[in-house]
Short mmCIF file of C-alpha atoms and ligand atoms in Angstrom, two decimals:
data_model
loop_
_atom_site.label_atom_id
_atom_site.label_comp_id
_atom_site.label_asym_id
_atom_site.label_seq_id
_atom_site.Cartn_x
_atom_site.Cartn_y
_atom_site.Cartn_z
CA UNK A 1191 62.34 134.23 -153.24
CA UNK A 1192 63.48 138.23 -153.25
CA UNK A 1193 61.71 140.33 -156.26
CA UNK A 1194 62.81 143.65 -157.35
CA UNK A 1195 59.03 145.87 -158.25
CA UNK A 1196 59.70 148.83 -156.43
CA UNK A 1197 62.84 150.93 -155.16
CA UNK A 1198 61.86 149.89 -151.77
CA UNK A 1199 62.34 146.24 -151.99
CA UNK A 1200 65.78 146.88 -151.33
CA UNK A 1201 67.39 148.29 -147.76
CA UNK A 1202 69.60 151.20 -148.25
CA UNK A 1203 72.58 149.15 -147.23
CA UNK A 1204 71.34 146.72 -150.21
CA UNK A 1205 72.06 148.89 -152.81
CA UNK A 1206 74.62 150.11 -151.37
CA UNK A 1207 76.15 146.10 -151.66
CA UNK A 1208 74.66 146.48 -155.52
CA UNK A 1209 76.30 149.91 -156.61
CA UNK A 1210 79.63 148.05 -154.70
CA UNK A 1211 79.37 145.43 -157.26
CA UNK A 1212 78.67 146.83 -160.25
CA UNK A 1213 81.36 148.59 -159.53
CA UNK A 1214 83.57 145.40 -159.39
CA UNK A 1215 82.48 144.19 -162.15
CA UNK A 1216 83.33 147.49 -164.14
CA UNK A 1217 86.57 147.08 -163.52
CA UNK A 1218 87.00 143.26 -163.37
CA UNK A 1219 84.56 141.60 -166.23
CA UNK A 1220 86.13 138.90 -166.61
CA UNK A 1221 86.15 137.74 -163.62
CA UNK A 1222 82.25 137.92 -164.49
CA UNK A 1223 81.67 136.10 -167.06
CA UNK A 1224 81.00 132.76 -166.09
CA UNK A 1225 78.80 133.59 -163.05
CA UNK A 1226 75.33 132.74 -164.61
CA UNK A 1227 76.56 129.67 -166.97
CA UNK A 1228 73.16 127.68 -167.19
CA UNK A 1229 70.71 130.51 -165.74
CA UNK A 1230 68.45 131.56 -168.20
CA UNK A 1231 66.60 135.32 -167.93
CA UNK A 1232 63.25 135.56 -169.45
CA UNK A 1233 62.66 139.40 -171.15
CA UNK A 1234 59.48 140.05 -171.34
CA UNK A 1235 57.99 143.34 -172.99
CA UNK A 1236 54.76 143.80 -173.17
CA UNK A 1237 55.28 147.51 -173.81
CA UNK A 1238 58.25 148.45 -176.29
CA UNK A 1239 61.69 149.12 -174.86
CA UNK A 1240 65.39 149.47 -177.03
CA UNK A 1241 67.40 149.64 -174.09
CA UNK A 1242 66.08 148.31 -171.32
CA UNK A 1243 65.72 145.01 -172.72
CA UNK A 1244 68.82 144.50 -174.57
CA UNK A 1245 70.58 146.07 -171.63
CA UNK A 1246 69.15 142.88 -169.70
CA UNK A 1247 70.38 140.79 -172.66
CA UNK A 1248 73.71 141.88 -172.53
CA UNK A 1249 73.69 141.93 -169.15
CA UNK A 1250 72.91 138.42 -168.87
CA UNK A 1251 75.04 137.36 -171.56
CA UNK A 1252 77.82 139.21 -170.33
CA UNK A 1253 77.38 136.99 -166.99
CA UNK A 1254 77.92 133.32 -169.26
CA UNK A 1255 73.91 133.28 -169.24
CA UNK A 1256 71.15 132.53 -171.73
CA UNK A 1257 68.15 134.94 -172.40
CA UNK A 1258 64.85 134.00 -174.04
CA UNK A 1259 61.60 136.55 -174.24
CA UNK A 1260 59.61 138.45 -176.19
CA UNK A 1261 59.75 142.67 -176.97
CA UNK A 1262 55.98 143.38 -177.64
CA UNK A 1263 52.71 141.93 -176.46
CA UNK A 1264 51.46 141.22 -179.60
CA UNK A 1265 54.07 138.63 -180.90
CA UNK A 1266 52.35 136.99 -177.20
CA UNK A 1267 50.03 134.94 -175.79
CA UNK A 1268 48.30 138.41 -174.56
CA UNK A 1269 47.52 138.91 -178.06
CA UNK A 1270 45.32 136.23 -177.63
CA UNK A 1271 43.44 137.73 -173.88
CA UNK A 1272 46.15 135.65 -171.84
CA UNK A 1273 46.49 137.66 -168.53
CA UNK A 1274 49.72 138.74 -166.93
CA UNK A 1275 49.72 135.77 -164.35
CA UNK A 1276 49.04 133.24 -166.77
CA UNK A 1277 52.04 134.22 -168.58
CA UNK A 1278 54.25 134.13 -165.77
CA UNK A 1279 52.95 131.40 -164.37
CA UNK A 1280 54.05 129.65 -167.95
CA UNK A 1281 57.21 131.86 -168.41
CA UNK A 1282 58.19 131.22 -164.78
CA UNK A 1283 58.46 127.26 -165.36
CA UNK A 1284 61.08 128.10 -167.93
CA UNK A 1285 63.51 130.61 -167.07
CA UNK A 1286 65.96 130.97 -163.81
CA UNK A 1287 64.70 134.84 -163.41
CA UNK A 1288 62.52 137.15 -165.52
CA UNK A 1289 62.55 141.14 -166.27
CA UNK A 1290 59.77 142.55 -167.59
CA UNK A 1291 58.05 145.56 -168.52
CA UNK A 1292 54.47 146.44 -168.93
CA UNK A 1293 51.80 149.13 -169.77
CA UNK A 1294 49.47 148.82 -166.66
CA UNK A 1295 50.57 150.36 -163.18
CA UNK A 1296 51.26 146.89 -160.73
CA UNK A 1297 51.66 144.63 -163.30
CA UNK A 1298 54.68 143.56 -161.84
CA UNK A 1299 53.15 142.59 -158.41
CA UNK A 1300 50.87 140.64 -159.80
CA UNK A 1301 53.79 138.76 -162.00
CA UNK A 1302 55.24 138.32 -158.53
CA UNK A 1303 52.29 137.21 -156.78
CA UNK A 1304 52.53 133.92 -159.11
CA UNK A 1305 55.97 133.81 -159.75
CA UNK A 1306 57.96 130.08 -159.66
CA UNK A 1307 61.27 132.51 -160.15
CA UNK A 1308 62.87 135.95 -159.17
CA UNK A 1309 60.19 139.43 -161.12
CA UNK A 1310 62.41 142.03 -162.26
CA UNK A 1311 59.93 144.92 -162.78
CA UNK A 1312 61.52 146.63 -165.79
CA UNK A 1313 58.43 148.96 -165.77
CA UNK A 1314 55.61 148.89 -164.94
CA UNK A 1315 52.55 151.29 -167.06
CA UNK A 1316 53.76 155.04 -164.87
CA UNK A 1317 54.14 153.46 -161.27
CA UNK A 1318 57.92 152.18 -161.14
CA UNK A 1319 61.17 151.45 -162.85
CA UNK A 1320 63.47 150.42 -159.94
CA UNK A 1321 66.44 149.15 -162.37
CA UNK A 1322 66.40 152.70 -163.93
CA UNK A 1323 66.57 153.96 -160.43
CA UNK A 1324 69.74 151.67 -159.63
CA UNK A 1325 71.22 152.90 -162.75
CA UNK A 1326 70.77 156.43 -161.56
CA UNK A 1327 72.14 155.63 -158.29
CA UNK A 1328 74.82 154.28 -159.42
CA UNK A 1329 75.66 157.01 -161.84
CA UNK A 1330 75.23 159.52 -159.25
CA UNK A 1331 77.14 157.75 -156.67
CA UNK A 1332 80.27 158.02 -159.58
CA UNK A 1333 80.23 160.85 -161.38
CA UNK A 1334 79.31 162.95 -157.98
CA UNK A 1335 80.93 160.62 -155.50
CA UNK A 1336 78.06 160.75 -153.05
CA UNK A 1337 74.06 160.25 -152.82
CA UNK A 1338 73.69 162.53 -150.08
CA UNK A 1339 73.77 165.85 -150.05
CA UNK A 1340 72.74 166.36 -153.12
CA UNK A 1341 70.15 168.91 -154.65
CA UNK A 1342 67.94 166.99 -157.44
CA UNK A 1343 65.85 168.26 -159.97
CA UNK A 1344 63.16 166.17 -161.70
CA UNK A 1345 61.99 168.57 -164.95
CA UNK A 1346 59.44 167.18 -167.00
CA UNK A 1347 56.78 164.63 -167.20
CA UNK A 1348 56.81 164.14 -163.22
CA UNK A 1349 52.98 162.78 -163.55
CA UNK A 1350 53.56 159.69 -165.63
CA UNK A 1351 57.05 159.69 -165.13
CA UNK A 1352 58.06 156.11 -163.69
CA UNK A 1353 61.63 157.30 -163.88
CA UNK A 1354 61.12 159.81 -161.28
CA UNK A 1355 58.15 158.24 -158.91
CA UNK A 1356 61.14 155.38 -158.19
CA UNK A 1357 64.29 157.82 -158.13
CA UNK A 1358 62.46 159.82 -155.71
CA UNK A 1359 61.49 157.16 -153.44
CA UNK A 1360 65.39 155.83 -153.20
CA UNK A 1361 66.70 159.19 -152.51
CA UNK A 1362 64.41 160.29 -150.01
CA UNK A 1363 66.77 157.48 -147.86
CA UNK A 1364 69.64 159.40 -148.01
CA UNK A 1365 70.31 162.05 -145.81
CA UNK A 1366 70.54 166.25 -147.08
CA UNK A 1367 68.51 165.74 -150.04
CA UNK A 1368 66.35 168.54 -151.34
CA UNK A 1369 64.54 167.85 -154.91
CA UNK A 1370 63.20 170.55 -157.38
CA UNK A 1371 60.28 169.22 -159.17
CA UNK A 1372 60.38 171.46 -162.37
CA UNK A 1373 57.14 170.41 -164.50
CA UNK A 1374 53.75 171.91 -166.17
CA UNK A 1375 50.47 172.31 -163.69
CA UNK A 1376 48.94 169.26 -165.24
CA UNK A 1377 51.88 167.62 -165.30
CA UNK A 1378 53.17 167.51 -161.37
CA UNK A 1379 53.73 164.63 -159.56
CA UNK A 1380 50.67 162.56 -158.15
CA UNK A 1381 49.10 163.21 -155.28
CA UNK A 1382 50.20 160.80 -153.23
CA UNK A 1383 54.02 161.12 -153.74
CA UNK A 1384 53.43 164.58 -152.87
CA UNK A 1385 51.21 163.72 -149.76
CA UNK A 1386 54.64 161.12 -149.03
CA UNK A 1387 56.84 163.91 -149.48
CA UNK A 1388 55.25 165.72 -147.40
CA UNK A 1389 54.73 163.53 -144.61
CA UNK A 1390 57.77 162.55 -144.61
CA UNK A 1391 59.14 165.63 -144.11
CA UNK A 1392 61.25 166.03 -147.12
CA UNK A 1393 63.14 168.73 -148.50
CA UNK A 1394 61.57 169.75 -151.62
CA UNK A 1395 59.78 173.05 -153.75
CA UNK A 1396 57.76 172.59 -157.11
CA UNK A 1397 58.19 175.34 -159.54
CA UNK A 1398 57.64 175.39 -163.08
CA UNK A 1399 60.59 177.33 -164.14
CA UNK A 1400 63.36 175.99 -164.80
CA UNK A 1401 65.76 179.25 -165.19
CA UNK A 1402 64.70 179.82 -162.49
CA UNK A 1403 65.93 176.59 -160.60
CA UNK A 1404 68.66 175.24 -162.82
CA UNK A 1405 71.07 177.48 -160.46
CA UNK A 1406 70.25 175.48 -157.45
CA UNK A 1407 70.45 172.32 -158.64
CA UNK A 1408 73.14 168.97 -158.88
CA UNK A 1409 71.78 167.31 -160.93
CA UNK A 1410 69.08 168.02 -163.32
CA UNK A 1411 67.28 164.66 -164.10
CA UNK A 1412 65.20 165.52 -167.49
CA UNK A 1413 62.75 163.51 -168.75
CA UNK A 1414 60.43 162.68 -171.49
CA UNK A 1415 56.39 163.45 -172.03
CA UNK A 1416 55.05 160.07 -171.53
CA UNK A 1417 52.77 160.93 -174.60
CA UNK A 1418 51.55 156.70 -174.57
CA UNK A 1419 49.65 157.69 -171.16
CA UNK A 1420 47.90 160.42 -172.27
CA UNK A 1421 43.82 160.26 -172.83
CA UNK A 1422 43.70 163.26 -174.46
CA UNK A 1423 46.20 163.78 -177.10
CA UNK A 1424 45.73 167.32 -178.02
CA UNK A 1425 47.25 167.96 -174.43
CA UNK A 1426 50.35 165.54 -175.49
CA UNK A 1427 50.74 168.10 -178.06
CA UNK A 1428 50.11 171.11 -176.35
CA UNK A 1429 52.39 170.51 -173.22
CA UNK A 1430 55.02 168.32 -175.25
CA UNK A 1431 57.50 170.54 -175.85
CA UNK A 1432 57.30 172.42 -171.71
CA UNK A 1433 60.88 172.36 -171.66
CA UNK A 1434 63.74 172.02 -173.92
CA UNK A 1435 67.49 171.92 -172.13
CA UNK A 1436 69.78 174.31 -174.32
CA UNK A 1437 73.31 175.58 -174.25
CA UNK A 1438 71.43 179.31 -173.02
CA UNK A 1439 69.82 177.12 -169.84
CA UNK A 1440 72.79 175.27 -169.20
CA UNK A 1441 74.84 179.17 -168.73
CA UNK A 1442 72.52 179.27 -165.43
CA UNK A 1443 73.85 176.02 -164.30
CA UNK A 1444 76.36 175.33 -161.61
CA UNK A 1445 79.69 174.47 -163.61
CA UNK A 1446 79.75 170.68 -161.83
CA UNK A 1447 75.79 169.99 -161.97
CA UNK A 1448 75.62 166.80 -164.22
CA UNK A 1449 72.39 166.34 -166.79
CA UNK A 1450 71.32 162.98 -166.90
CA UNK A 1451 68.15 161.16 -168.78
CA UNK A 1452 66.49 157.78 -168.41
CA UNK A 1453 66.37 157.73 -172.41
CA UNK A 1454 64.35 158.17 -175.13
CA UNK A 1455 65.12 161.37 -175.50
CA UNK A 1456 62.93 163.23 -177.94
CA UNK A 1457 62.87 166.86 -177.70
CA UNK A 1458 63.57 168.21 -174.59
CA UNK A 1459 67.11 168.33 -174.24
CA UNK A 1460 69.16 170.11 -177.90
CA UNK A 1461 71.12 167.98 -179.18
CA UNK A 1462 74.44 171.07 -178.69
CA UNK A 1463 74.11 170.39 -174.96
CA UNK A 1464 75.37 166.92 -175.79
CA UNK A 1465 78.81 168.72 -176.57
CA UNK A 1466 79.26 170.08 -172.51
CA UNK A 1467 81.19 168.05 -170.47
CA UNK A 1468 77.85 168.25 -167.86
CA UNK A 1469 75.92 165.84 -170.11
CA UNK A 1470 76.01 162.32 -168.81
CA UNK A 1471 73.30 160.74 -170.05
CA UNK A 1472 75.05 158.55 -172.48
CA UNK A 1473 77.31 157.80 -169.71
CA UNK A 1474 74.25 156.59 -167.59
CA UNK A 1475 73.54 154.07 -170.04
CA UNK A 1476 76.54 151.77 -169.80
CA UNK A 1477 76.56 151.92 -165.67
CA UNK A 1478 73.13 150.49 -166.52
CA UNK A 1479 73.91 147.22 -168.36
CA UNK A 1480 76.56 146.83 -164.64
CA UNK A 1481 73.74 147.26 -162.20
CA UNK A 1482 72.13 145.12 -163.65
CA UNK A 1483 74.65 142.30 -163.76
CA UNK A 1484 75.20 142.97 -160.29
CA UNK A 1485 71.36 142.78 -159.41
CA UNK A 1486 70.90 139.24 -161.92
CA UNK A 1487 74.04 137.52 -159.32
CA UNK A 1488 72.17 138.67 -156.12
CA UNK A 1489 68.58 137.59 -157.51
CA UNK A 1490 69.70 134.37 -158.82
CA UNK A 1491 71.54 134.34 -154.96
CA UNK A 1492 75.06 133.62 -156.68
CA UNK A 1493 76.13 135.06 -153.65
CA UNK A 1494 79.38 136.99 -153.44
CA UNK A 1495 80.90 138.08 -150.44
CA UNK A 1496 79.40 141.64 -151.13
CA UNK A 1497 76.47 140.96 -150.84
CA UNK A 1498 74.35 142.35 -148.00
CA UNK A 1499 71.13 139.94 -147.69
CA UNK A 1500 68.23 141.83 -145.18
CA UNK A 1501 64.46 140.93 -144.55
CA UNK A 1502 62.27 143.09 -146.28
CA UNK A 1503 58.94 142.51 -146.60
CA UNK A 1504 57.67 141.57 -150.55
CA UNK A 1505 55.78 143.89 -152.54
CA UNK A 1506 52.10 142.66 -151.71
CA UNK A 1507 53.01 141.30 -148.32
CA UNK A 1508 50.92 142.57 -145.51
CA UNK A 1509 48.35 143.69 -148.70
CA UNK A 1510 44.62 142.51 -147.57
CA UNK A 1511 41.30 141.61 -149.17
CA UNK A 1512 38.76 144.37 -148.18
CA UNK A 1513 35.27 142.83 -149.33
CA UNK A 1514 33.86 145.36 -152.31
CA UNK A 1515 37.19 147.81 -152.25
CA UNK A 1516 38.37 148.00 -155.64
CA UNK A 1517 41.29 150.21 -157.04
CA UNK A 1518 40.42 153.61 -159.01
CA UNK A 1519 42.76 154.26 -160.92
CA UNK A 1520 41.66 152.53 -164.56
CA UNK A 1521 45.28 151.95 -165.33
CA UNK A 1522 45.83 149.95 -162.23
CA UNK A 1523 46.16 145.62 -163.76
CA UNK A 1524 43.69 145.26 -161.40
CA UNK A 1525 41.26 147.41 -163.33
CA UNK A 1526 42.54 146.30 -166.65
CA UNK A 1527 42.40 142.15 -165.57
CA UNK A 1528 39.92 142.32 -163.13
CA UNK A 1529 40.44 138.57 -162.16
CA UNK A 1530 43.17 139.99 -160.04
CA UNK A 1531 42.49 139.78 -156.61
CA UNK A 1532 42.00 143.23 -155.58
CA UNK A 1533 44.79 143.94 -152.41
CA UNK A 1534 44.89 147.22 -150.42
CA UNK A 1535 47.02 148.57 -147.77
CA UNK A 1536 46.23 151.54 -145.04
CA UNK A 1537 48.04 154.02 -144.79
CA UNK A 1538 47.17 156.86 -142.78
CA UNK A 1539 43.88 155.39 -142.17
CA UNK A 1540 42.90 154.94 -145.67
CA UNK A 1541 42.99 151.87 -148.34
CA UNK A 1542 45.26 152.29 -150.61
CA UNK A 1543 45.80 149.74 -153.59
CA UNK A 1544 48.79 147.36 -153.08
CA UNK A 1545 50.11 146.76 -156.84
CA UNK A 1546 49.28 150.48 -157.82
CA UNK A 1547 49.46 152.82 -154.61
CA UNK A 1548 46.41 154.34 -155.89
CA UNK A 1549 43.32 155.45 -153.25
CA UNK A 1550 40.72 152.81 -153.42
CA UNK A 1551 36.92 154.07 -153.04
C1 NCD B 2696 62.50 155.07 -169.71
C2 NCD B 2696 60.92 154.10 -169.45
O1 NCD B 2696 60.83 153.21 -170.31
O2 NCD B 2696 60.19 154.67 -168.02
N1 NCD B 2696 62.87 155.00 -170.48
C3 NCD B 2696 64.07 153.66 -169.91
O3 NCD B 2696 63.59 152.32 -169.54
N2 NCD B 2696 65.06 153.77 -169.99
C4 NCD B 2696 61.70 156.79 -169.83
C5 NCD B 2696 60.81 157.54 -170.93
O4 NCD B 2696 60.55 155.87 -171.29
O5 NCD B 2696 60.59 158.24 -171.27
#
């Protein structure tokens, strides 16, 4: 049984075959309209969402399957104090596949550990959002014609933005990709991600100025400052309008640059930019539905000649308990739910939490 918890749970070949299949669905939707008949997708959204949840539901309905689930933690047994693991044990007895979103880092990995059916991570805290990444990859490949040899600017909240963390991980696997990381000092990419970029020898620069760097970018990935993840609301108020993409800045960009945004937009892209042909964030939404259709087919094992199947280690595979060791990320599911079994991996001689990738103490 395969899950999708982080973008690295799929090989590059598998991602390519998924993107190819999404292309076939775009071209011939009727040919896929009955593929999931008799199958049920549960969407468990412990954290609010509009497009991701509806995108999954629309994807499953478009394949002829059915959907069930909840759209907020307050309408589930979480409100009574149930753990994620117990909710998943129960729901995976009803559904054939689960898409879940949870405010805690690592919650999807915790779910995969006990689930009877495939788990799709639709966002775990500030950690990962792999189906947004598949959406981004499909959008970039269709609009730029390739995923390699691109300069990608990521701007905004690089600390808490899970879409950014997943996109960087995925794009590192393509040749000639350069990252320009544009953020305020307080919202820089987490240390473990920066270290991974350094150690992997990847080409990246950090620069707090969008004006200075926009001219070099082939893709500009704008993000929302993630207010809900700030411990200090005054800091959010101070940082929330750090970057506003407007036509004055667009005038400094390449004529064929594309602007993406996982949405929802708050203030970071002025509405005047929507009219610019380089603004592609609303096209991106539609690609998200098709790539989720392809993913559901793959994880349900409704195999198509398109699919490449590779042996990729599962989300917690190879992780171990270490007596006395705990994760020190207070946003991690193992901290929020101490009954979760702490598991660690060794990276360069240090223990990191296998759920959320943070250093252990
Ligand atoms: C993103 C998310 O939830 O991480 N939205 C989405 O899934 N489309 C981005 C965000 O909330 O800022």
